[in-house]
Amino acid sequence: KDVYTTPEKLYYKLDYTVGMQIVDKQTVCIRKKDNKLICLLNTELHHKENKQPLYALIEKNSWKSKQKWKIVNYRHISEAFMTPDELVENYGIFTLDLPRGSRRQHEGFTQLKKQIDVTKQLIRTTNWSHIRIVQSKQNLSKMNNTDSYRINHNNRGRGGKGRGPPPSSSSGQQLNGEFKISERRFKQLALKSLQKLQSEQSELTPIAH
């Protein structure tokens, strides 16, 4: 059952899902009778009644935009997201021709998730200040306009040295729109979070799963 308590959670689910489908080549494009090209993408969401998977119908963006593709125009959302049965009825596309989706292709990522073993030792020995974070151009633009976050390798002390405004919280220091946190403090918070999860006998949730 697909349950998302906020629009933001659904957005991030779809954002990662779309990325994985593209990387795994899990898209299918068809050309309609009017010569219009439509691509199908498995959203890995399901119809609330019949539980069938929902496929997004995507077309080339006719507007001047960095986004080359968009969801097809629709009067009702059911025209833009369809089940396999609806695709057969409306477009004559059979289930065998539909993309399986990344989750199914990787068998639910079960084996890959088993390889993830986050331990206290791993958190302590990882050089967090050298972890590379790949940002999209859109996210980089947001960083210039909103608070961003940085692990400061040099700031190993509790409060850090140097000039600037006082820390905005006990966790770090906010300066010029950036939230800086020492590597030492980051490890402390990560260890605390891991300990809380373990005490609750909960599992870590991968970003994309």
mmCIF file of C-alpha atoms in Angstrom:
data_model
loop_
_atom_site.group_PDB
_atom_site.id
_atom_site.type_symbol
_atom_site.label_atom_id
_atom_site.label_comp_id
_atom_site.label_asym_id
_atom_site.label_seq_id
_atom_site.Cartn_x
_atom_site.Cartn_y
_atom_site.Cartn_z
ATOM 1 C CA LYS A 1 0.000 0.000 0.000
ATOM 2 C CA ASP A 2 1.373 3.387 -1.030
ATOM 3 C CA VAL A 3 0.917 5.875 1.826
ATOM 4 C CA TYR A 4 2.619 9.284 1.855
ATOM 5 C CA THR A 5 1.696 11.636 4.645
ATOM 6 C CA THR A 6 2.888 14.801 2.881
ATOM 7 C CA PRO A 7 3.221 15.974 -0.741
ATOM 8 C CA GLU A 8 6.956 16.424 -0.115
ATOM 9 C CA LYS A 9 7.439 12.731 0.689
ATOM 10 C CA LEU A 10 5.583 11.727 -2.464
ATOM 11 C CA TYR A 11 7.647 14.186 -4.502
ATOM 12 C CA TYR A 12 10.962 12.771 -3.289
ATOM 13 C CA LYS A 13 9.733 9.218 -3.845
ATOM 14 C CA LEU A 14 8.898 10.061 -7.455
ATOM 15 C CA ASP A 15 12.061 12.117 -7.906
ATOM 16 C CA TYR A 16 14.323 9.183 -7.003
ATOM 17 C CA THR A 17 12.109 6.679 -8.817
ATOM 18 C CA VAL A 18 12.245 8.599 -12.098
ATOM 19 C CA GLY A 19 16.014 8.830 -11.836
ATOM 20 C CA MET A 20 16.387 5.095 -11.249
ATOM 21 C CA GLN A 21 14.077 4.208 -14.141
ATOM 22 C CA ILE A 22 16.113 6.341 -16.526
ATOM 23 C CA VAL A 23 19.442 4.900 -15.352
ATOM 24 C CA ASP A 24 18.106 1.346 -15.680
ATOM 25 C CA LYS A 25 16.549 2.131 -19.094
ATOM 26 C CA GLN A 26 13.095 1.298 -17.766
ATOM 27 C CA THR A 27 11.177 3.577 -20.119
ATOM 28 C CA VAL A 28 9.258 2.755 -23.282
ATOM 29 C CA CYS A 29 8.357 5.238 -25.995
ATOM 30 C CA ILE A 30 5.515 4.792 -28.452
ATOM 31 C CA ARG A 31 4.347 6.830 -31.421
ATOM 32 C CA LYS A 32 0.619 7.446 -31.657
ATOM 33 C CA LYS A 33 -1.421 7.531 -34.862
ATOM 34 C CA ASP A 34 -1.064 11.306 -34.952
ATOM 35 C CA ASN A 35 2.751 10.789 -34.936
ATOM 36 C CA LYS A 36 3.013 12.159 -31.408
ATOM 37 C CA LEU A 37 5.653 10.524 -29.209
ATOM 38 C CA ILE A 38 4.684 9.381 -25.723
ATOM 39 C CA CYS A 39 6.955 7.691 -23.191
ATOM 40 C CA LEU A 40 5.825 5.393 -20.399
ATOM 41 C CA LEU A 41 7.517 5.216 -17.019
ATOM 42 C CA ASN A 42 6.726 2.891 -14.147
ATOM 43 C CA THR A 43 6.131 5.132 -11.114
ATOM 44 C CA GLU A 44 6.181 2.086 -8.799
ATOM 45 C CA LEU A 45 3.014 3.482 -7.265
ATOM 46 C CA HIS A 46 -0.234 1.532 -7.392
ATOM 47 C CA HIS A 47 -3.909 2.163 -8.085
ATOM 48 C CA LYS A 48 -5.713 2.467 -4.766
ATOM 49 C CA GLU A 49 -8.517 0.118 -5.829
ATOM 50 C CA ASN A 50 -7.182 -2.582 -8.146
ATOM 51 C CA LYS A 51 -3.554 -2.385 -6.860
ATOM 52 C CA GLN A 52 -2.177 -2.422 -10.403
ATOM 53 C CA PRO A 53 1.044 -0.456 -11.061
ATOM 54 C CA LEU A 54 0.659 3.084 -12.356
ATOM 55 C CA TYR A 55 2.531 4.257 -15.433
ATOM 56 C CA ALA A 56 3.183 7.919 -16.075
ATOM 57 C CA LEU A 57 2.560 9.177 -19.607
ATOM 58 C CA ILE A 58 5.275 11.625 -20.615
ATOM 59 C CA GLU A 59 5.632 13.803 -23.703
ATOM 60 C CA LYS A 60 8.102 16.337 -25.048
ATOM 61 C CA ASN A 61 7.749 19.763 -23.519
ATOM 62 C CA SER A 62 6.430 22.247 -26.056
ATOM 63 C CA TRP A 63 7.330 25.208 -23.818
ATOM 64 C CA LYS A 64 10.739 26.790 -23.643
ATOM 65 C CA SER A 65 12.104 25.118 -20.550
ATOM 66 C CA LYS A 66 15.136 23.251 -19.246
ATOM 67 C CA GLN A 67 12.788 20.331 -18.707
ATOM 68 C CA LYS A 68 12.649 18.542 -22.065
ATOM 69 C CA TRP A 69 9.838 16.227 -20.999
ATOM 70 C CA LYS A 70 6.629 16.653 -19.016
ATOM 71 C CA ILE A 71 3.521 14.784 -17.953
ATOM 72 C CA VAL A 72 0.944 14.793 -20.749
ATOM 73 C CA ASN A 73 -1.807 17.401 -20.579
ATOM 74 C CA TYR A 74 -4.914 16.024 -18.927
ATOM 75 C CA ARG A 75 -8.380 16.958 -17.786
ATOM 76 C CA HIS A 76 -8.378 14.194 -15.172
ATOM 77 C CA ILE A 77 -5.265 12.731 -13.581
ATOM 78 C CA SER A 78 -6.313 9.249 -14.734
ATOM 79 C CA GLU A 79 -5.395 10.367 -18.274
ATOM 80 C CA ALA A 80 -1.781 10.940 -17.231
ATOM 81 C CA PHE A 81 -1.300 7.939 -14.934
ATOM 82 C CA MET A 82 -2.655 4.607 -16.160
ATOM 83 C CA THR A 83 -2.663 0.957 -15.155
ATOM 84 C CA PRO A 84 -1.638 -1.783 -17.633
ATOM 85 C CA ASP A 85 -5.306 -2.551 -18.304
ATOM 86 C CA GLU A 86 -5.991 1.105 -19.096
ATOM 87 C CA LEU A 87 -2.984 1.270 -21.419
ATOM 88 C CA VAL A 88 -4.285 -1.750 -23.323
ATOM 89 C CA GLU A 89 -7.721 -0.172 -23.630
ATOM 90 C CA ASN A 90 -6.564 3.341 -24.566
ATOM 91 C CA TYR A 91 -3.368 2.726 -26.532
ATOM 92 C CA GLY A 92 -3.313 -0.943 -27.422
ATOM 93 C CA ILE A 93 -0.091 -1.464 -25.451
ATOM 94 C CA PHE A 94 0.253 -4.909 -23.967
ATOM 95 C CA THR A 95 1.690 -5.714 -20.555
ATOM 96 C CA LEU A 96 4.673 -7.577 -22.037
ATOM 97 C CA ASP A 97 5.772 -4.363 -23.750
ATOM 98 C CA LEU A 98 5.731 -2.292 -20.558
ATOM 99 C CA PRO A 99 8.922 -1.548 -18.578
ATOM 100 C CA ARG A 100 9.204 -3.722 -15.473
ATOM 101 C CA GLY A 101 10.695 -0.986 -13.317
ATOM 102 C CA SER A 102 13.947 -0.724 -11.390
ATOM 103 C CA ARG A 103 12.611 -2.314 -8.210
ATOM 104 C CA ARG A 104 11.526 -5.464 -10.018
ATOM 105 C CA GLN A 105 14.647 -5.551 -12.162
ATOM 106 C CA HIS A 106 16.823 -5.499 -9.030
ATOM 107 C CA GLU A 107 14.486 -7.819 -7.077
ATOM 108 C CA GLY A 108 13.551 -5.103 -4.628
ATOM 109 C CA PHE A 109 17.221 -4.160 -4.098
ATOM 110 C CA THR A 110 17.306 -6.896 -1.424
ATOM 111 C CA GLN A 111 20.891 -7.985 -2.075
ATOM 112 C CA LEU A 112 22.161 -4.422 -2.403
ATOM 113 C CA LYS A 113 20.538 -3.377 0.878
ATOM 114 C CA LYS A 114 22.105 -6.356 2.653
ATOM 115 C CA GLN A 115 25.521 -4.950 1.747
ATOM 116 C CA ILE A 116 24.778 -1.771 3.708
ATOM 117 C CA ASP A 117 26.119 -2.177 7.220
ATOM 118 C CA VAL A 118 26.266 1.067 9.186
ATOM 119 C CA THR A 119 28.188 0.604 12.428
ATOM 120 C CA LYS A 120 29.631 2.884 15.080
ATOM 121 C CA GLN A 121 33.094 2.033 13.798
ATOM 122 C CA LEU A 122 32.136 3.062 10.262
ATOM 123 C CA ILE A 123 30.834 6.434 11.464
ATOM 124 C CA ARG A 124 33.930 7.073 13.570
ATOM 125 C CA THR A 125 36.477 6.148 10.881
ATOM 126 C CA THR A 126 34.820 7.791 7.876
ATOM 127 C CA ASN A 127 36.440 11.040 6.743
ATOM 128 C CA TRP A 128 33.149 12.917 6.360
ATOM 129 C CA SER A 129 34.729 16.163 5.199
ATOM 130 C CA HIS A 130 35.949 14.378 2.057
ATOM 131 C CA ILE A 131 32.640 12.759 1.136
ATOM 132 C CA ARG A 132 31.686 14.039 -2.300
ATOM 133 C CA ILE A 133 28.122 15.279 -2.710
ATOM 134 C CA VAL A 134 26.912 15.570 -6.289
ATOM 135 C CA GLN A 135 24.537 18.491 -6.656
ATOM 136 C CA SER A 136 22.262 19.211 -9.592
ATOM 137 C CA LYS A 137 22.353 22.705 -11.086
ATOM 138 C CA GLN A 138 18.914 23.304 -9.619
ATOM 139 C CA ASN A 139 20.052 22.381 -6.110
ATOM 140 C CA LEU A 140 23.184 24.485 -6.443
ATOM 141 C CA SER A 141 20.988 27.434 -7.366
ATOM 142 C CA LYS A 142 18.872 26.820 -4.281
ATOM 143 C CA MET A 143 21.993 26.768 -2.135
ATOM 144 C CA ASN A 144 22.735 30.318 -3.202
ATOM 145 C CA ASN A 145 19.317 31.465 -2.041
ATOM 146 C CA THR A 146 18.690 29.349 1.044
ATOM 147 C CA ASP A 147 20.580 27.797 3.908
ATOM 148 C CA SER A 148 23.039 25.106 2.883
ATOM 149 C CA TYR A 149 24.989 22.650 4.935
ATOM 150 C CA ARG A 150 28.700 21.974 5.129
ATOM 151 C CA ILE A 151 30.854 19.724 7.238
ATOM 152 C CA ASN A 152 33.809 21.780 8.328
ATOM 153 C CA HIS A 153 36.922 19.620 8.607
ATOM 154 C CA ASN A 154 39.036 22.345 10.201
ATOM 155 C CA ASN A 155 36.510 23.241 12.871
ATOM 156 C CA ARG A 156 37.219 20.370 15.237
ATOM 157 C CA GLY A 157 36.505 22.205 18.455
ATOM 158 C CA ARG A 158 33.213 22.397 20.245
ATOM 159 C CA GLY A 159 32.342 25.889 19.258
ATOM 160 C CA GLY A 160 35.020 26.449 16.654
ATOM 161 C CA LYS A 161 37.334 29.409 16.379
ATOM 162 C CA GLY A 162 37.179 32.398 14.125
ATOM 163 C CA ARG A 163 34.904 35.337 13.625
ATOM 164 C CA GLY A 164 31.290 35.332 12.673
ATOM 165 C CA PRO A 165 27.830 35.340 14.224
ATOM 166 C CA PRO A 166 27.156 33.100 17.207
ATOM 167 C CA PRO A 167 26.002 29.524 16.546
ATOM 168 C CA SER A 168 22.338 29.284 15.625
ATOM 169 C CA SER A 169 22.093 26.036 17.572
ATOM 170 C CA SER A 170 24.195 23.686 19.652
ATOM 171 C CA SER A 171 24.863 21.624 16.531
ATOM 172 C CA GLY A 172 26.724 24.093 14.386
ATOM 173 C CA GLN A 173 27.182 27.606 13.136
ATOM 174 C CA GLN A 174 25.286 29.556 10.542
ATOM 175 C CA LEU A 175 27.352 31.912 8.419
ATOM 176 C CA ASN A 176 26.612 33.661 5.131
ATOM 177 C CA GLY A 177 23.640 31.460 4.403
ATOM 178 C CA GLU A 178 25.563 28.265 5.175
ATOM 179 C CA PHE A 179 25.153 26.000 8.148
ATOM 180 C CA LYS A 180 28.610 24.802 9.168
ATOM 181 C CA ILE A 181 29.141 21.874 11.482
ATOM 182 C CA SER A 182 32.396 20.382 12.663
ATOM 183 C CA GLU A 183 33.252 16.869 11.598
ATOM 184 C CA ARG A 184 33.475 15.891 15.252
ATOM 185 C CA ARG A 185 29.993 17.211 16.002
ATOM 186 C CA PHE A 186 28.571 15.532 12.895
ATOM 187 C CA LYS A 187 29.927 12.167 14.069
ATOM 188 C CA GLN A 188 28.435 12.723 17.518
ATOM 189 C CA LEU A 189 24.997 13.365 16.051
ATOM 190 C CA ALA A 190 25.269 10.414 13.650
ATOM 191 C CA LEU A 191 26.240 8.071 16.490
ATOM 192 C CA LYS A 192 23.370 9.364 18.596
ATOM 193 C CA SER A 193 20.906 8.730 15.760
ATOM 194 C CA LEU A 194 22.258 5.232 15.169
ATOM 195 C CA GLN A 195 21.996 4.434 18.887
ATOM 196 C CA LYS A 196 18.377 5.619 18.915
ATOM 197 C CA LEU A 197 17.511 3.418 15.930
ATOM 198 C CA GLN A 198 19.147 0.402 17.511
ATOM 199 C CA SER A 199 17.356 0.939 20.824
ATOM 200 C CA GLU A 200 14.053 1.057 18.936
ATOM 201 C CA GLN A 201 15.092 -2.032 16.946
ATOM 202 C CA SER A 202 14.447 -0.087 13.770
ATOM 203 C CA GLU A 203 16.251 -0.371 10.446
ATOM 204 C CA LEU A 204 17.923 2.342 8.462
ATOM 205 C CA THR A 205 15.900 3.474 5.474
ATOM 206 C CA PRO A 206 17.899 3.761 2.235
ATOM 207 C CA ILE A 207 17.352 6.958 0.255
ATOM 208 C CA ALA A 208 16.115 4.982 -2.750
ATOM 209 C CA HIS A 209 14.574 1.585 -2.082
#
